């Protein structure tokens, strides 16, 4: 990076970091977002290589606040795009939903937490988030990654859905993230569902109207574009 740009970039990053903190707090306090990160211990692994490029050991990547800033801005982008495409194509939007977890699936986690004196409450995503926060309170403990792993396994899997084909009463919200609508606009993997979101967004942006658009958008008009997932 050109050193002459550092000052301006630093100011921009400070603003974005402050914004991300507020967005994260809002998701947690209002939406009940469940934090499954591992804090400063990191949840991803990296390989340490020798001078010949051979791996010698594995250690966790350290999580920095900038990682959370990027993640929060990506979540905000995905939520905004989901709302935008749904506004224009309410019957053909491809969203990512995450339904409420079944309490019975948390049985193993509840038993383990009780052994450490922590009361389990999984009646809502906010209650579950508070339970996991209590498990994280001792920063020297290495138990909370286990608790988070069990919580992740107990949750239902997120799903891609076409809004026009969704059963009535299920809703579009994302339980884990604590937001009302979400998609994979920012996905680097570019699965077909993510490409469809980009097509829908481009089509939405090409119309200067607030009215719901009903014209045919090619393959997106077919609500059965995605095969059953295995």
mmCIF file of C-alpha atoms in Angstrom:
data_model
loop_
_atom_site.group_PDB
_atom_site.id
_atom_site.type_symbol
_atom_site.label_atom_id
_atom_site.label_comp_id
_atom_site.label_asym_id
_atom_site.label_seq_id
_atom_site.Cartn_x
_atom_site.Cartn_y
_atom_site.Cartn_z
ATOM 1 C CA UNK A 1 0.000 0.000 0.000
ATOM 2 C CA UNK A 2 1.279 3.458 -0.915
ATOM 3 C CA UNK A 3 2.356 5.059 2.405
ATOM 4 C CA UNK A 4 0.647 8.301 1.415
ATOM 5 C CA UNK A 5 -2.710 6.485 1.562
ATOM 6 C CA UNK A 6 -2.260 5.008 5.031
ATOM 7 C CA UNK A 7 -3.638 7.988 6.967
ATOM 8 C CA UNK A 8 -6.879 8.118 4.974
ATOM 9 C CA UNK A 9 -7.227 4.340 4.994
ATOM 10 C CA UNK A 10 -6.751 4.272 8.757
ATOM 11 C CA UNK A 11 -9.513 6.855 9.243
ATOM 12 C CA UNK A 12 -11.842 4.863 6.973
ATOM 13 C CA UNK A 13 -11.101 1.639 8.858
ATOM 14 C CA UNK A 14 -11.808 3.328 12.202
ATOM 15 C CA UNK A 15 -15.222 4.438 10.913
ATOM 16 C CA UNK A 16 -16.011 0.967 9.529
ATOM 17 C CA UNK A 17 -14.888 -0.693 12.765
ATOM 18 C CA UNK A 18 -17.164 1.549 14.843
ATOM 19 C CA UNK A 19 -20.034 0.800 12.462
ATOM 20 C CA UNK A 20 -19.391 -2.954 12.662
ATOM 21 C CA UNK A 21 -19.386 -2.849 16.485
ATOM 22 C CA UNK A 22 -22.807 -1.177 16.470
ATOM 23 C CA UNK A 23 -24.212 -3.548 13.852
ATOM 24 C CA UNK A 24 -22.968 -6.563 15.801
ATOM 25 C CA UNK A 25 -24.408 -5.243 19.060
ATOM 26 C CA UNK A 26 -27.763 -4.603 17.377
ATOM 27 C CA UNK A 27 -27.868 -8.148 16.000
ATOM 28 C CA UNK A 28 -27.069 -9.543 19.431
ATOM 29 C CA UNK A 29 -29.390 -7.363 21.527
ATOM 30 C CA UNK A 30 -32.346 -7.084 19.140
ATOM 31 C CA UNK A 31 -32.070 -10.152 16.966
ATOM 32 C CA UNK A 32 -30.469 -12.548 19.437
ATOM 33 C CA UNK A 33 -27.535 -13.480 17.194
ATOM 34 C CA UNK A 34 -25.603 -16.531 18.400
ATOM 35 C CA UNK A 35 -21.815 -16.000 18.489
ATOM 36 C CA UNK A 36 -20.001 -19.248 17.701
ATOM 37 C CA UNK A 37 -16.540 -17.752 17.263
ATOM 38 C CA UNK A 38 -13.635 -18.816 19.455
ATOM 39 C CA UNK A 39 -12.401 -15.362 20.402
ATOM 40 C CA UNK A 40 -8.676 -14.733 20.503
ATOM 41 C CA UNK A 41 -7.937 -18.468 20.334
ATOM 42 C CA UNK A 42 -9.244 -18.608 16.783
ATOM 43 C CA UNK A 43 -11.527 -21.164 15.167
ATOM 44 C CA UNK A 44 -9.559 -21.769 11.952
ATOM 45 C CA UNK A 45 -6.276 -23.625 11.647
ATOM 46 C CA UNK A 46 -3.138 -22.687 9.747
ATOM 47 C CA UNK A 47 -0.084 -24.719 8.747
ATOM 48 C CA UNK A 48 3.449 -23.648 9.702
ATOM 49 C CA UNK A 49 5.871 -24.457 6.871
ATOM 50 C CA UNK A 50 9.635 -25.017 6.913
ATOM 51 C CA UNK A 51 12.089 -23.498 4.424
ATOM 52 C CA UNK A 52 11.205 -26.251 1.922
ATOM 53 C CA UNK A 53 7.501 -25.524 2.082
ATOM 54 C CA UNK A 54 6.704 -28.650 4.113
ATOM 55 C CA UNK A 55 4.203 -28.379 6.988
ATOM 56 C CA UNK A 56 5.804 -28.794 10.415
ATOM 57 C CA UNK A 57 2.891 -28.015 12.733
ATOM 58 C CA UNK A 58 -0.667 -26.749 12.902
ATOM 59 C CA UNK A 59 -1.907 -23.932 15.105
ATOM 60 C CA UNK A 60 -5.101 -21.869 15.383
ATOM 61 C CA UNK A 61 -5.342 -18.593 13.525
ATOM 62 C CA UNK A 62 -5.684 -15.664 15.878
ATOM 63 C CA UNK A 63 -8.908 -13.742 15.380
ATOM 64 C CA UNK A 64 -8.486 -9.967 15.084
ATOM 65 C CA UNK A 65 -11.203 -7.343 15.297
ATOM 66 C CA UNK A 66 -10.749 -6.522 11.613
ATOM 67 C CA UNK A 67 -11.990 -10.044 10.827
ATOM 68 C CA UNK A 68 -15.207 -9.298 12.724
ATOM 69 C CA UNK A 69 -15.482 -5.939 10.966
ATOM 70 C CA UNK A 70 -15.302 -7.591 7.548
ATOM 71 C CA UNK A 71 -17.779 -10.294 8.583
ATOM 72 C CA UNK A 72 -20.263 -7.743 9.920
ATOM 73 C CA UNK A 73 -20.134 -5.644 6.743
ATOM 74 C CA UNK A 74 -20.654 -8.793 4.667
ATOM 75 C CA UNK A 75 -23.713 -9.702 6.742
ATOM 76 C CA UNK A 76 -25.072 -6.176 6.281
ATOM 77 C CA UNK A 77 -24.515 -6.419 2.502
ATOM 78 C CA UNK A 78 -26.221 -9.802 2.301
ATOM 79 C CA UNK A 79 -29.219 -8.589 4.301
ATOM 80 C CA UNK A 80 -29.607 -5.463 2.162
ATOM 81 C CA UNK A 81 -29.377 -7.417 -1.097
ATOM 82 C CA UNK A 82 -31.883 -9.989 0.182
ATOM 83 C CA UNK A 83 -34.374 -7.219 0.986
ATOM 84 C CA UNK A 84 -33.756 -5.562 -2.396
ATOM 85 C CA UNK A 85 -34.333 -8.635 -4.544
ATOM 86 C CA UNK A 86 -37.346 -9.725 -2.464
ATOM 87 C CA UNK A 87 -38.902 -6.293 -2.928
ATOM 88 C CA UNK A 88 -38.756 -6.652 -6.713
ATOM 89 C CA UNK A 89 -39.171 -10.422 -7.048
ATOM 90 C CA UNK A 90 -41.192 -11.668 -4.041
ATOM 91 C CA UNK A 91 -41.989 -14.988 -5.742
ATOM 92 C CA UNK A 92 -38.571 -15.741 -7.227
ATOM 93 C CA UNK A 93 -35.924 -14.625 -4.736
ATOM 94 C CA UNK A 94 -33.280 -17.089 -3.544
ATOM 95 C CA UNK A 95 -32.708 -16.559 0.176
ATOM 96 C CA UNK A 96 -30.739 -18.330 2.892
ATOM 97 C CA UNK A 97 -32.891 -19.140 5.918
ATOM 98 C CA UNK A 98 -32.043 -20.714 9.268
ATOM 99 C CA UNK A 99 -34.914 -22.064 11.315
ATOM 100 C CA UNK A 100 -35.174 -22.188 15.082
ATOM 101 C CA UNK A 101 -33.345 -25.115 16.653
ATOM 102 C CA UNK A 102 -35.247 -27.974 18.309
ATOM 103 C CA UNK A 103 -34.718 -27.914 22.087
ATOM 104 C CA UNK A 104 -34.296 -31.701 22.234
ATOM 105 C CA UNK A 105 -31.223 -31.465 20.013
ATOM 106 C CA UNK A 106 -29.423 -29.458 22.735
ATOM 107 C CA UNK A 107 -29.632 -32.292 25.269
ATOM 108 C CA UNK A 108 -25.923 -33.181 25.085
ATOM 109 C CA UNK A 109 -24.880 -29.527 25.403
ATOM 110 C CA UNK A 110 -27.259 -28.982 28.336
ATOM 111 C CA UNK A 111 -25.825 -31.956 30.248
ATOM 112 C CA UNK A 112 -22.240 -30.818 29.723
ATOM 113 C CA UNK A 113 -23.005 -27.240 30.762
ATOM 114 C CA UNK A 114 -24.771 -28.417 33.917
ATOM 115 C CA UNK A 115 -21.592 -30.257 34.971
ATOM 116 C CA UNK A 116 -19.756 -26.918 34.910
ATOM 117 C CA UNK A 117 -22.503 -25.120 36.822
ATOM 118 C CA UNK A 118 -23.906 -23.200 33.850
ATOM 119 C CA UNK A 119 -27.671 -23.051 33.391
ATOM 120 C CA UNK A 120 -28.774 -23.851 29.845
ATOM 121 C CA UNK A 121 -31.569 -21.879 28.186
ATOM 122 C CA UNK A 122 -32.341 -22.576 24.541
ATOM 123 C CA UNK A 123 -35.865 -21.204 24.316
ATOM 124 C CA UNK A 124 -34.719 -18.539 21.847
ATOM 125 C CA UNK A 125 -31.582 -17.610 19.934
ATOM 126 C CA UNK A 126 -31.001 -14.746 22.379
ATOM 127 C CA UNK A 127 -31.259 -17.106 25.368
ATOM 128 C CA UNK A 128 -28.846 -19.545 23.717
ATOM 129 C CA UNK A 129 -26.434 -16.693 22.970
ATOM 130 C CA UNK A 130 -26.485 -15.644 26.642
ATOM 131 C CA UNK A 131 -25.836 -19.243 27.708
ATOM 132 C CA UNK A 132 -22.766 -19.469 25.458
ATOM 133 C CA UNK A 133 -21.559 -16.084 26.717
ATOM 134 C CA UNK A 134 -21.701 -17.427 30.259
ATOM 135 C CA UNK A 135 -19.622 -20.403 29.122
ATOM 136 C CA UNK A 136 -17.038 -18.009 27.669
ATOM 137 C CA UNK A 137 -16.690 -15.950 30.844
ATOM 138 C CA UNK A 138 -13.528 -17.769 31.936
ATOM 139 C CA UNK A 139 -11.026 -16.738 29.238
ATOM 140 C CA UNK A 140 -8.454 -19.204 30.500
ATOM 141 C CA UNK A 141 -10.789 -22.122 29.929
ATOM 142 C CA UNK A 142 -10.504 -24.260 26.815
ATOM 143 C CA UNK A 143 -13.991 -25.686 27.309
ATOM 144 C CA UNK A 144 -16.004 -23.089 25.417
ATOM 145 C CA UNK A 145 -14.854 -24.294 21.933
ATOM 146 C CA UNK A 146 -16.392 -27.657 22.907
ATOM 147 C CA UNK A 147 -19.623 -25.943 23.963
ATOM 148 C CA UNK A 148 -19.721 -24.009 20.687
ATOM 149 C CA UNK A 149 -19.083 -27.162 18.686
ATOM 150 C CA UNK A 150 -21.970 -28.950 20.397
ATOM 151 C CA UNK A 151 -24.216 -25.920 19.878
ATOM 152 C CA UNK A 152 -23.353 -25.832 16.168
ATOM 153 C CA UNK A 153 -24.087 -29.546 15.773
ATOM 154 C CA UNK A 154 -27.414 -29.169 17.580
ATOM 155 C CA UNK A 155 -28.687 -26.381 15.339
ATOM 156 C CA UNK A 156 -30.696 -27.058 12.225
ATOM 157 C CA UNK A 157 -28.839 -26.538 8.956
ATOM 158 C CA UNK A 158 -29.396 -23.329 7.029
ATOM 159 C CA UNK A 159 -31.244 -23.761 3.732
ATOM 160 C CA UNK A 160 -31.490 -22.126 0.345
ATOM 161 C CA UNK A 161 -35.121 -21.439 -0.497
ATOM 162 C CA UNK A 162 -37.099 -19.878 -3.326
ATOM 163 C CA UNK A 163 -39.547 -17.427 -1.747
ATOM 164 C CA UNK A 164 -42.416 -18.430 -4.010
ATOM 165 C CA UNK A 165 -42.086 -22.113 -3.138
ATOM 166 C CA UNK A 166 -41.706 -21.799 0.651
ATOM 167 C CA UNK A 167 -44.352 -23.385 2.845
ATOM 168 C CA UNK A 168 -46.591 -20.886 4.608
ATOM 169 C CA UNK A 169 -45.587 -19.989 8.165
ATOM 170 C CA UNK A 170 -41.882 -20.882 7.925
ATOM 171 C CA UNK A 171 -40.642 -17.320 7.449
ATOM 172 C CA UNK A 172 -37.423 -15.914 5.991
ATOM 173 C CA UNK A 173 -35.401 -15.129 9.124
ATOM 174 C CA UNK A 174 -31.910 -16.396 10.009
ATOM 175 C CA UNK A 175 -31.852 -17.803 13.560
ATOM 176 C CA UNK A 176 -28.072 -17.871 14.015
ATOM 177 C CA UNK A 177 -27.380 -14.388 12.640
ATOM 178 C CA UNK A 178 -30.395 -12.771 14.296
ATOM 179 C CA UNK A 179 -31.661 -10.998 11.153
ATOM 180 C CA UNK A 180 -34.951 -11.030 9.261
ATOM 181 C CA UNK A 181 -33.671 -11.716 5.751
ATOM 182 C CA UNK A 182 -30.374 -13.018 4.371
ATOM 183 C CA UNK A 183 -28.782 -14.280 1.154
ATOM 184 C CA UNK A 184 -25.324 -15.244 -0.129
ATOM 185 C CA UNK A 185 -24.559 -12.222 -2.263
ATOM 186 C CA UNK A 186 -20.994 -12.041 -0.913
ATOM 187 C CA UNK A 187 -20.214 -15.750 -1.263
ATOM 188 C CA UNK A 188 -16.775 -16.367 -2.826
ATOM 189 C CA UNK A 189 -17.774 -19.933 -3.771
ATOM 190 C CA UNK A 190 -20.279 -18.814 -6.421
ATOM 191 C CA UNK A 191 -22.727 -21.687 -6.152
ATOM 192 C CA UNK A 192 -25.645 -21.538 -8.551
ATOM 193 C CA UNK A 193 -27.889 -20.064 -5.856
ATOM 194 C CA UNK A 194 -25.390 -17.240 -5.307
ATOM 195 C CA UNK A 195 -25.162 -16.544 -9.031
ATOM 196 C CA UNK A 196 -28.960 -16.410 -9.174
ATOM 197 C CA UNK A 197 -28.888 -13.755 -6.435
ATOM 198 C CA UNK A 198 -26.516 -11.641 -8.543
ATOM 199 C CA UNK A 199 -28.795 -11.974 -11.566
ATOM 200 C CA UNK A 200 -31.786 -10.930 -9.501
ATOM 201 C CA UNK A 201 -29.923 -7.955 -8.053
ATOM 202 C CA UNK A 202 -28.752 -6.757 -11.476
ATOM 203 C CA UNK A 203 -32.290 -7.065 -12.776
ATOM 204 C CA UNK A 204 -33.634 -5.185 -9.732
ATOM 205 C CA UNK A 205 -31.149 -2.338 -10.192
ATOM 206 C CA UNK A 206 -32.025 -1.944 -13.868
ATOM 207 C CA UNK A 207 -35.539 -0.751 -12.974
ATOM 208 C CA UNK A 208 -36.179 2.699 -11.500
ATOM 209 C CA UNK A 209 -39.453 1.871 -9.830
ATOM 210 C CA UNK A 210 -40.742 0.952 -6.403
ATOM 211 C CA UNK A 211 -43.476 -1.213 -7.834
ATOM 212 C CA UNK A 212 -43.176 -4.982 -7.691
ATOM 213 C CA UNK A 213 -41.948 -6.235 -11.061
ATOM 214 C CA UNK A 214 -43.747 -9.141 -12.604
ATOM 215 C CA UNK A 215 -42.031 -9.676 -15.948
ATOM 216 C CA UNK A 216 -40.352 -12.931 -16.782
ATOM 217 C CA UNK A 217 -36.719 -13.145 -15.684
ATOM 218 C CA UNK A 218 -35.807 -16.275 -17.588
ATOM 219 C CA UNK A 219 -34.912 -19.276 -15.445
ATOM 220 C CA UNK A 220 -35.730 -17.342 -12.282
ATOM 221 C CA UNK A 221 -39.430 -17.609 -13.150
ATOM 222 C CA UNK A 222 -39.239 -21.321 -12.462
ATOM 223 C CA UNK A 223 -39.539 -21.951 -8.702
ATOM 224 C CA UNK A 224 -37.992 -25.426 -9.068
ATOM 225 C CA UNK A 225 -34.557 -24.255 -10.213
ATOM 226 C CA UNK A 226 -32.750 -25.823 -7.268
ATOM 227 C CA UNK A 227 -32.568 -29.630 -6.852
ATOM 228 C CA UNK A 228 -33.209 -31.254 -3.499
ATOM 229 C CA UNK A 229 -30.077 -30.977 -1.348
ATOM 230 C CA UNK A 230 -28.355 -34.113 -0.077
#
